[in-house]
Coordinates of C-alpha atoms in Angstrom, one line a residue:
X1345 CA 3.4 -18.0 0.4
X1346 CA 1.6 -15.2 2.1
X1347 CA -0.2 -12.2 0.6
X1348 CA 0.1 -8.3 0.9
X1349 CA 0.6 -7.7 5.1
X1350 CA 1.8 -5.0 6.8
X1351 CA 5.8 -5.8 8.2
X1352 CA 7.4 -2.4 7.7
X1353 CA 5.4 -0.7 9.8
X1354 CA 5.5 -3.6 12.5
X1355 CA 9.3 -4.5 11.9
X1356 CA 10.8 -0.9 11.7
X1357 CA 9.5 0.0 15.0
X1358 CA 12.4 -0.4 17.1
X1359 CA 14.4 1.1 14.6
X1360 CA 12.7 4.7 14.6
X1361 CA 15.1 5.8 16.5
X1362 CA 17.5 5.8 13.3
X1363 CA 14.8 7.5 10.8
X1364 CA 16.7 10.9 10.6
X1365 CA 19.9 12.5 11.8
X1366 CA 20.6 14.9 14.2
X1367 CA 20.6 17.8 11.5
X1368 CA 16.9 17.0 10.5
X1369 CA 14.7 19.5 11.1
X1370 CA 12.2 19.1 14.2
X1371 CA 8.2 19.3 13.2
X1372 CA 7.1 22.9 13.1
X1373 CA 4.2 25.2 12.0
X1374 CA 6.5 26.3 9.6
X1375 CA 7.5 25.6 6.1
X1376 CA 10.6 23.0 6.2
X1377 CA 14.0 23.6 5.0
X1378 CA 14.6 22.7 2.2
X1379 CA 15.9 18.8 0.7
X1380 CA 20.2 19.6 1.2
X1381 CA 22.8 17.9 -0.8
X1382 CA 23.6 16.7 2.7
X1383 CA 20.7 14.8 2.7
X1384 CA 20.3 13.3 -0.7
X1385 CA 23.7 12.0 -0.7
X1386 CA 23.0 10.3 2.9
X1387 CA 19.8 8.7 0.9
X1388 CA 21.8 7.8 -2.0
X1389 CA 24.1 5.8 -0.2
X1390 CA 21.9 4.3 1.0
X1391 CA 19.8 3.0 -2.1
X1392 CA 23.2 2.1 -3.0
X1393 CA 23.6 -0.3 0.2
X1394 CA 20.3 -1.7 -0.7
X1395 CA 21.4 -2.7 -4.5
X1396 CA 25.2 -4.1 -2.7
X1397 CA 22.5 -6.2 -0.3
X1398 CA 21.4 -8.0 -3.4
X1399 CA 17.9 -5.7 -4.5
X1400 CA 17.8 -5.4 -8.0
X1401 CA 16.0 -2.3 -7.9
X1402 CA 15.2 1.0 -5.9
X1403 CA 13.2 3.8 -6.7
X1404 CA 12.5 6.7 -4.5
X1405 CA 10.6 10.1 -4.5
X1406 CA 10.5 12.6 -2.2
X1407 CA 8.4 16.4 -1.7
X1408 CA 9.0 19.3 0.2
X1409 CA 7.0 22.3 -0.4
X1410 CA 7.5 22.7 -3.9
X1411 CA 10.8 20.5 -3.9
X1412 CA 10.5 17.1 -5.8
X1413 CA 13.7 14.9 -5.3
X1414 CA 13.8 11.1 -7.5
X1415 CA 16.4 9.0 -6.8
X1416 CA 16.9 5.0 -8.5
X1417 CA 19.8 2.6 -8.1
X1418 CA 19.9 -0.5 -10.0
X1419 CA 18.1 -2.0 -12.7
X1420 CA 14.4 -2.7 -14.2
X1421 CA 15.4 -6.5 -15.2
X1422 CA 18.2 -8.5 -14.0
X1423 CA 18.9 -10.2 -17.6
X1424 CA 18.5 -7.2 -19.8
X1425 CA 19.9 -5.1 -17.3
X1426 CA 18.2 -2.0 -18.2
X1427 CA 18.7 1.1 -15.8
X1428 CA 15.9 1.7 -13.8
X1429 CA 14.3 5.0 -14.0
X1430 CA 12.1 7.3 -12.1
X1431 CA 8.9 6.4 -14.7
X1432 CA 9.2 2.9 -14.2
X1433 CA 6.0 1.2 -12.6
X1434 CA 6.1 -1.2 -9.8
X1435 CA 2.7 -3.1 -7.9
X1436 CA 2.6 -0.9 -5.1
X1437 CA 0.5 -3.7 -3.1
X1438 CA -1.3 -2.3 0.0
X1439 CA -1.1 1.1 -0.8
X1440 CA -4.2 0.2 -3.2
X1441 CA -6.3 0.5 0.3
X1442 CA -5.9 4.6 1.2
X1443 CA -6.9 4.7 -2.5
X1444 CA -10.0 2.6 -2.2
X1445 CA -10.7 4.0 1.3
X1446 CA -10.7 7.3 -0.7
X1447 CA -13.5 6.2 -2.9
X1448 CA -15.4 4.9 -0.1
X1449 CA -15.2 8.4 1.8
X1450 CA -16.4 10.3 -1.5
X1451 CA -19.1 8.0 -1.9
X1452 CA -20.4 8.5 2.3
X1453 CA -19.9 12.7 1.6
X1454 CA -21.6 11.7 -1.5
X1455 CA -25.0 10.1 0.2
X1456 CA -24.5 7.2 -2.0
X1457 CA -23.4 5.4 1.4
X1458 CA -23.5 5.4 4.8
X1459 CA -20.4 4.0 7.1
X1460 CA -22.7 2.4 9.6
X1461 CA -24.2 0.7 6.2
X1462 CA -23.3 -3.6 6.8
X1463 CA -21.5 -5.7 4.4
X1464 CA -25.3 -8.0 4.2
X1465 CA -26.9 -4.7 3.0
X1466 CA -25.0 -4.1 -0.2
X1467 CA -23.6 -7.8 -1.2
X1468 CA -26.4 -9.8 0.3
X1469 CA -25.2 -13.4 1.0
X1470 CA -21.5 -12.6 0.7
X1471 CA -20.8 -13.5 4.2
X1472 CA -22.3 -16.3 6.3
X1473 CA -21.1 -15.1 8.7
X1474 CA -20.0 -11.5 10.0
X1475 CA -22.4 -10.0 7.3
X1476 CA -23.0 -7.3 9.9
X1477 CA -20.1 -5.8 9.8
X1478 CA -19.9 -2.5 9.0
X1479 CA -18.0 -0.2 6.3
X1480 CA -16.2 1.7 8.4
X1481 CA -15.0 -1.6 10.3
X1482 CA -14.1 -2.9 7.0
X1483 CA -12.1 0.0 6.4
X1484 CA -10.5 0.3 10.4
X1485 CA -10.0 -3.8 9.7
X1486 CA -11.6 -4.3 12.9
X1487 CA -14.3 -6.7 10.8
X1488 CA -13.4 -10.2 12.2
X1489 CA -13.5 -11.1 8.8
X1490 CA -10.9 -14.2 7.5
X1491 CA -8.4 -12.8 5.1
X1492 CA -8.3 -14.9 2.2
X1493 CA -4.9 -14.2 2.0
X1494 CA -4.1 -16.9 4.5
X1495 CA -5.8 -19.2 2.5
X1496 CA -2.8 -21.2 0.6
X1497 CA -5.5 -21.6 -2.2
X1498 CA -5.2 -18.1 -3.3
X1499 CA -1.1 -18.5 -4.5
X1500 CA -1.3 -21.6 -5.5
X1501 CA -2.2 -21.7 -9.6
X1502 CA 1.1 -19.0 -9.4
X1503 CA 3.6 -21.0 -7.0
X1504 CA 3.0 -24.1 -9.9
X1505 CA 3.9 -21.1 -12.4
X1506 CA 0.1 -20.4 -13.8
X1507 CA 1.2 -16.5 -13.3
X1508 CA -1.9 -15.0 -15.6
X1509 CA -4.3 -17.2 -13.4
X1510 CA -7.3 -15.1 -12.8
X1511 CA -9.5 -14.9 -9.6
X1512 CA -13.3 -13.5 -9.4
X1513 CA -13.7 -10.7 -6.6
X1514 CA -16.6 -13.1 -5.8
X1515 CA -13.9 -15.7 -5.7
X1516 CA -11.2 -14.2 -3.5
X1517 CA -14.5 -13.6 -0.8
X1518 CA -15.9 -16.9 -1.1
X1519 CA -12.3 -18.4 -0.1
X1520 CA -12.7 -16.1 2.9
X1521 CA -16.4 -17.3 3.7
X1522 CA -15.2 -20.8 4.0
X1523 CA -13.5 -19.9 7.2
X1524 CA -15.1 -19.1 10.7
X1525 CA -14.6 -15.6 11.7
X1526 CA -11.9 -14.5 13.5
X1527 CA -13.9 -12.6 16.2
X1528 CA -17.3 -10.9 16.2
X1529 CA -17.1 -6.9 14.1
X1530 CA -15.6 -4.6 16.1
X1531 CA -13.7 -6.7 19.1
X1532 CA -10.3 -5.8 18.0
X1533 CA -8.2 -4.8 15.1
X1534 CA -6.2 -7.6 12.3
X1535 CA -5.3 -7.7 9.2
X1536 CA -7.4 -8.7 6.7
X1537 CA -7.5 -8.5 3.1
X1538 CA -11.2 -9.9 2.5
X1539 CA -12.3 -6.3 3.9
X1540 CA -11.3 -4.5 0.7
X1541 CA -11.8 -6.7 -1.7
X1542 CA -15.7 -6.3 0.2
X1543 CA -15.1 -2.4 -0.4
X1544 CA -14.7 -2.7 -4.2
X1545 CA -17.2 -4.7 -4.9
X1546 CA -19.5 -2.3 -3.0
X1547 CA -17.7 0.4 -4.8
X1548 CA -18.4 -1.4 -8.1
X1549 CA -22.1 -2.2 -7.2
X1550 CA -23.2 1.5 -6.6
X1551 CA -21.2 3.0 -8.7
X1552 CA -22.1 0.5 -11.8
X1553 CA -18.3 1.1 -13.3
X1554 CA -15.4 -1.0 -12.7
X1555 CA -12.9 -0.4 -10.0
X1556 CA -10.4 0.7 -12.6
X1557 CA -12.4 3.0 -14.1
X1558 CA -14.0 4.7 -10.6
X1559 CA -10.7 5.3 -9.6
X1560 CA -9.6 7.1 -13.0
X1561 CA -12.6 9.0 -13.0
X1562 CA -12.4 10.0 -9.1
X1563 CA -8.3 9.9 -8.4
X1564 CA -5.7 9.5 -10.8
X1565 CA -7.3 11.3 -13.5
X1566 CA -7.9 14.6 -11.3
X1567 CA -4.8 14.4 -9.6
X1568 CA -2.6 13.9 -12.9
X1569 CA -1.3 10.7 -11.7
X1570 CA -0.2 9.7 -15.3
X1571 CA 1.6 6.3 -14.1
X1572 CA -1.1 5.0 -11.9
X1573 CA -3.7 2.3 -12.4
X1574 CA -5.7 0.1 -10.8
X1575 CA -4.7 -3.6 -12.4
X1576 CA -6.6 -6.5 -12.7
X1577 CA -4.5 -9.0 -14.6
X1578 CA -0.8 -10.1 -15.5
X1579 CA -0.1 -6.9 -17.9
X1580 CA 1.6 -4.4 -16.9
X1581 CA 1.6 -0.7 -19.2
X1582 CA 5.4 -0.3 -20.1
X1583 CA 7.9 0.9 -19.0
X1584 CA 7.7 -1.4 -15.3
X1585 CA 10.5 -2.7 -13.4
X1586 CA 10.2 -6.5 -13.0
X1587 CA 10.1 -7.5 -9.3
X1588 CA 11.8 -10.7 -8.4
X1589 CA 10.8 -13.3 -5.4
X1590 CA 13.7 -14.5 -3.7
X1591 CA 13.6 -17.8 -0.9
X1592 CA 11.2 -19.6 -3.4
X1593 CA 14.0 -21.3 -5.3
X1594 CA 18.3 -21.2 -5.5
X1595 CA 17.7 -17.9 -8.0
X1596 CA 15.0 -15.2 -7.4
X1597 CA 12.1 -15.6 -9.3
X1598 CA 10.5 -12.6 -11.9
X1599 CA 7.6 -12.4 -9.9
X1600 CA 6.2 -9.5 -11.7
X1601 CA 3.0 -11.5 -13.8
X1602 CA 1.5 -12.5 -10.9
X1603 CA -2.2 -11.6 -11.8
X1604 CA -3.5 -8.7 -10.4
X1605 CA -7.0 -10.4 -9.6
X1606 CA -5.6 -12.1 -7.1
X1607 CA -5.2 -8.3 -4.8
X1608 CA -8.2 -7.1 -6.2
X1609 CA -9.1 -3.9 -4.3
X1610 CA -7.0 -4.6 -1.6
X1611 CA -3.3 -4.8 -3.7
X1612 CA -3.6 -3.8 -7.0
X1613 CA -2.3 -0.8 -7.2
X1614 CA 0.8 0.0 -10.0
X1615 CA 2.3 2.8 -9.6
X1616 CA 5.6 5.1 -9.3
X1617 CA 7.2 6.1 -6.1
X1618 CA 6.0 10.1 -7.2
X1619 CA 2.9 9.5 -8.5
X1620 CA 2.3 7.7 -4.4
X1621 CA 4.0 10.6 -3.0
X1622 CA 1.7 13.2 -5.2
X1623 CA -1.6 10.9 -3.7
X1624 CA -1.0 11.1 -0.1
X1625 CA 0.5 14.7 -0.3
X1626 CA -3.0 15.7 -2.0
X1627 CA -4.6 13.5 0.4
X1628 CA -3.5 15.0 3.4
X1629 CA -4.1 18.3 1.5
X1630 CA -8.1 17.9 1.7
X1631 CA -8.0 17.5 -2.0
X1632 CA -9.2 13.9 -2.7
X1633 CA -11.3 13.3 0.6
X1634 CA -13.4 16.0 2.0
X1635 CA -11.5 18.2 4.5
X1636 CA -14.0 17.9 7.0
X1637 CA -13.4 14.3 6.8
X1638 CA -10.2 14.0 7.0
X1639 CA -10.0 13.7 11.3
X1640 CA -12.2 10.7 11.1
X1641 CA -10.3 9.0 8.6
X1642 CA -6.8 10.0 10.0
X1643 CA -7.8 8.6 13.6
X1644 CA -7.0 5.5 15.0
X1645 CA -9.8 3.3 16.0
X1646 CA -10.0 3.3 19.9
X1647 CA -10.8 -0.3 19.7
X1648 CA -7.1 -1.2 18.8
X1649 CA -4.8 2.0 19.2
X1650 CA -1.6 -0.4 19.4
X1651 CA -2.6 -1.1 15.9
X1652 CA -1.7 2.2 14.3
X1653 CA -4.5 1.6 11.8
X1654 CA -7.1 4.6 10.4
X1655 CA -9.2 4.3 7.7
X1656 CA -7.1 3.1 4.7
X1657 CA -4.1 4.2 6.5
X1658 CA -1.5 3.7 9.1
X1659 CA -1.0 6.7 11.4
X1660 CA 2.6 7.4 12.6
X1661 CA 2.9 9.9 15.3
X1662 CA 6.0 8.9 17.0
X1663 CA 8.0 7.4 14.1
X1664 CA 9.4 9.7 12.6
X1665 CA 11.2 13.0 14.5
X1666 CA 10.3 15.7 11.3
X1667 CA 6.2 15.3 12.4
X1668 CA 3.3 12.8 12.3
X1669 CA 2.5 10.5 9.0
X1670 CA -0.3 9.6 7.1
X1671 CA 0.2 6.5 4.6
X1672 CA 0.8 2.8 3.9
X1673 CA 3.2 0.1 2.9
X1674 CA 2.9 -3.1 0.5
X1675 CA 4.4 -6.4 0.6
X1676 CA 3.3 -8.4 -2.8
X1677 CA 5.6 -11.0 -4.6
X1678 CA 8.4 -9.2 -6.3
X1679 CA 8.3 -5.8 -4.6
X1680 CA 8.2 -4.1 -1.4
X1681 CA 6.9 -0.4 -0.7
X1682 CA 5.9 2.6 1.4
X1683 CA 4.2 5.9 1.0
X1684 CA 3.3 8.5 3.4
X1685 CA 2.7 12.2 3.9
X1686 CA 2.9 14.6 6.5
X1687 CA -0.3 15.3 8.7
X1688 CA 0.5 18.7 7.1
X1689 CA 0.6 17.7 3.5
X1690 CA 4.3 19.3 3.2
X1691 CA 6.1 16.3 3.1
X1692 CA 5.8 13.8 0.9
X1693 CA 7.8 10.6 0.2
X1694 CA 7.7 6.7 -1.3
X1695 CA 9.9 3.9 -2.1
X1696 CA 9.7 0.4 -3.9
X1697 CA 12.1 -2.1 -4.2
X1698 CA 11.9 -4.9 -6.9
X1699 CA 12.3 -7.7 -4.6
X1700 CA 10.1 -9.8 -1.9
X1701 CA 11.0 -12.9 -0.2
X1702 CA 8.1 -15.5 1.2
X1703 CA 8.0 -13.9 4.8
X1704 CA 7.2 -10.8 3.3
X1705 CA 10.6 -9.0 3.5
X1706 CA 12.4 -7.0 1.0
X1707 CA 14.9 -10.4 0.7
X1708 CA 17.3 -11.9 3.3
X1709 CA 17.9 -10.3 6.4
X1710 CA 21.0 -8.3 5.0
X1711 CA 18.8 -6.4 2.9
X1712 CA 15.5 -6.0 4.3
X1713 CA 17.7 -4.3 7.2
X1714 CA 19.2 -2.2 4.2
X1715 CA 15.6 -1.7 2.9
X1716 CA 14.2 -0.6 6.4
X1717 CA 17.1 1.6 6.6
X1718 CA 16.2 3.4 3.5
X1719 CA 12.9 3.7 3.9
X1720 CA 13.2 5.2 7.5
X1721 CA 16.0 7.6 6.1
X1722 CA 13.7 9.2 3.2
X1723 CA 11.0 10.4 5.5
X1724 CA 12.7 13.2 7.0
X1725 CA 15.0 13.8 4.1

C-alpha cells in the first residue's frame, strides 16, 4: 500500500480539456460572475455520478467573491447510513504541506530561519546522508531525500489491522535514512514525504510547541477555520465522515483510524472541503504568508518546471480555462482530495471523497474517472 502521492494532478492532465464548459467565464482582471444555477446543477450531477460509481461520500465547497456554494451527495458511514453533511471532517492528506510550508515561510519572514538553512543545521544527525539539503529544497521536493512512504514498513502495523499504531516523527525519518538517496539536493524534482515530516520537526524544534498547536496559534485559529486540525493519532473530533479503502479486500474497508502519526507533517491534515477553500483563498490573499513572499513560493522551481511543484504547492497555469491555481491534492487510505485558489484569491474551491483504492485512486477506474470529472468541473464553477 502506498502513502499520500500526488495522482490528480498527474492523472487529470489530459483531461483539462474538460474542466469547464463553453459558458465559463474566461480569466479576467475583473470580478467573476457569479456561481449560476446552471452551474451548480452541472456539479451536482456530477457528485451524483460519483456516488452511482460506488463513492460513499462527496463533499464540495466552492467561493466566488463573496459567494460560498456547499454541495454533499451520499453518506458519512456506509452501515449507519447517515447523510453526509457540509461540517463533516475528512483527512485531507497532502494538503497538510501548503499548511506547513505556511509555517515555514512565517518563521523565514520571522528571522527564526533562513531557507538556505540545511536539514544537518537544525536536526543534527537526522540524515546520513543528504543532510545538506536545504529548506527550501525540502519544501520545492527537489531534496533527493527517500520518502519513507515507499517503505512497505510504514503501512504495515495497519494492513494487519493495528489501525491506532503510532509512529515517532523521528521514526517515520529514520525509515527514510535507511535508504540511499535518490540523487544529490537540488538535481531534480520527486516526491517525497520524508521532506516534511523534516519541516515539522524543525518547525517543532524552534518553535518549542507542537505541530498542532503552532498551526492553531499561526493558521486555523486566525483564519476561523473551526473544523481544521492538525492530527496525530486515530481520533477523529466528531462529526467526520468515515473513508473506506477499496481493492484491499472483496468489501471496502473503514479506513478512517488509520493513525495520523503515520503522515505526520506531511498528511495530517483533517479538515472540511470550506474550511480548505477559506485557507488557500486567504493564502493567495497575502493573509497567512507575507505578500511579498508570496512570488517565491507560488514559482515553480526552474530545476523541474515539468513538475508543477512551488513551495507547498502545485502551480496550475494551463489547467484550468477560468485563470491560474494555487493549491494541492491528497491521496491517504479512505479519502481522496483537492484544494486550490485562484492566483487572484477570488476563486476558491475543494473536494474530498470518502474512498481510496491501493494505487492511490478515488476506487476503480469507473469512479476515479467520475472523481476526476468532478474535481475538474468545480474549479471553474
Amino acid at each position: 500500500m502506498k502513502s499520500l502521492r500526488h495522482g490528480f494532478v498527474l492523472l487529470a492532465l489530459s483531461a483539462a480539456s474538460v474542466a469547464c464548459s463553453d459558458d465559463d467565464e474566461s480569466p479576467s482582471d475583473s470580478s467573476p460572475d457569479p456561481i449560476s444555477r446552471e452551474s451548480i446543477a452541472r456539479v451536482e450531477a456530477l457528485a451524483d455520478e460519483a456516488i452511482a460509481a460506488g463513492i460513499p461520500g462527496v463533499s464540495i465547497a466552492a467561493i466566488v467573491d463573496q459567494q460560498t456554494v456547499t454541495i454533499t451527495r451520499g453518506v458519512a458511514n456506509r452501515e449507519t447510513a447517515e447523510p453526509l453533511s457540509p461540517e463533516h471532517r475528512a483527512r485531507m492528506a497532502s494538503i497538510a504541506k501548503s499548511v506547513v510550508s505556511s509555517v515555514v515561510l512565517q518563521l523565514a519572514d520571522e528571522g527564526a530561519l533562513s531557507l538556505d538553512d540545511t536539514v544537518d543545521s537544525w536536526l543534527p544527525g537526522a540524515l546520513p546522508a543528504n543532510g545538506d539539503a536545504t529548506i527550501e529544497q525540502l519544501l520545492r521536493l527537489v531534496s533527493g531525500i527517500y520518502d519513507f512512504g515507499s517503505d512497505p514498513r510504514l503501512m504495515a502495523p495497519y494492513v494487519e489491522g493495528d489501525f491506532e499504531y503510532a509512529w515517532r516523527p523521528e521514526q517515520l525519518v529514520a525509515l527514510a535514512a535507511e535508504h540511499p538517496p535518490n540523487f544529490r539536493p537540488g538535481e531534480r524534482f520527486e516526491y517525497s514525504n520524508t521532506n516534511y515530516t523534516l519541516l515539522a520537526l524543525i518547525i517543532e524544534k524552534i518553535t518549542g510547541d507542537s505541530l498542532a498547536d503552532v498551526v492553531r496559534a499561526r493558521i486555523t485559529d486566525p483564519l476561523a477555520l473551526t473544523s481544521s486540525t492538525m492530527a496525530t493519532t486515530s481520533h477523529l473530533d466528531a462529526p467526520y465522515a468515515d473513508g473506506y479503502l477499496v481493492g484491499l479486500a472483496e468489501q471496502p474497508v473503514n479506513a478512517t483510524r488509520i493513525s495520523a502519526s503515520s503522515v505526520f507533517g506531511n498528511g495530517n491534515l483533517v479538515s472540511t472541503p470550506l474550511d480548505v477553500a477559506r485557507f488557500y483563498r486567504a493564502l493567495a490573499r497575502g493573509e497567512v504568508v507575507n505578500e511579498a513572499q508570496l512570488p517565491a513560493m507560488f514559482t515553480v522551481d526552474p530545476q523541474g518546471p515539468e513538475s508543477r511543484y512551488a513551495m507547498g504547492l502545485w502551480r496550475l497555469d494551463d489547467f484550468y480555462p477560468c485563470g491560474s491555481f494555487i493549491g494541492h491534492d491528497g491521496n491517504t487510505p479512505g479519502y481522496d482530495s483537492v484544494g486550490y485558489a485562484s492566483l487572484d484569491g477570488k476563486r476558491a474551491f475543494s473536494v474530498v471523497v470518502t474512498s481510496s483504492s491501493l494505487d492511490d485512486k478515488a476506487g476503480d477506474e469507473v469512479a476515479h474517472a467520475a472523481w476526476v470529472k468532478l474535481a475538474l468541473a468545480v474549479g471553474c464553477m
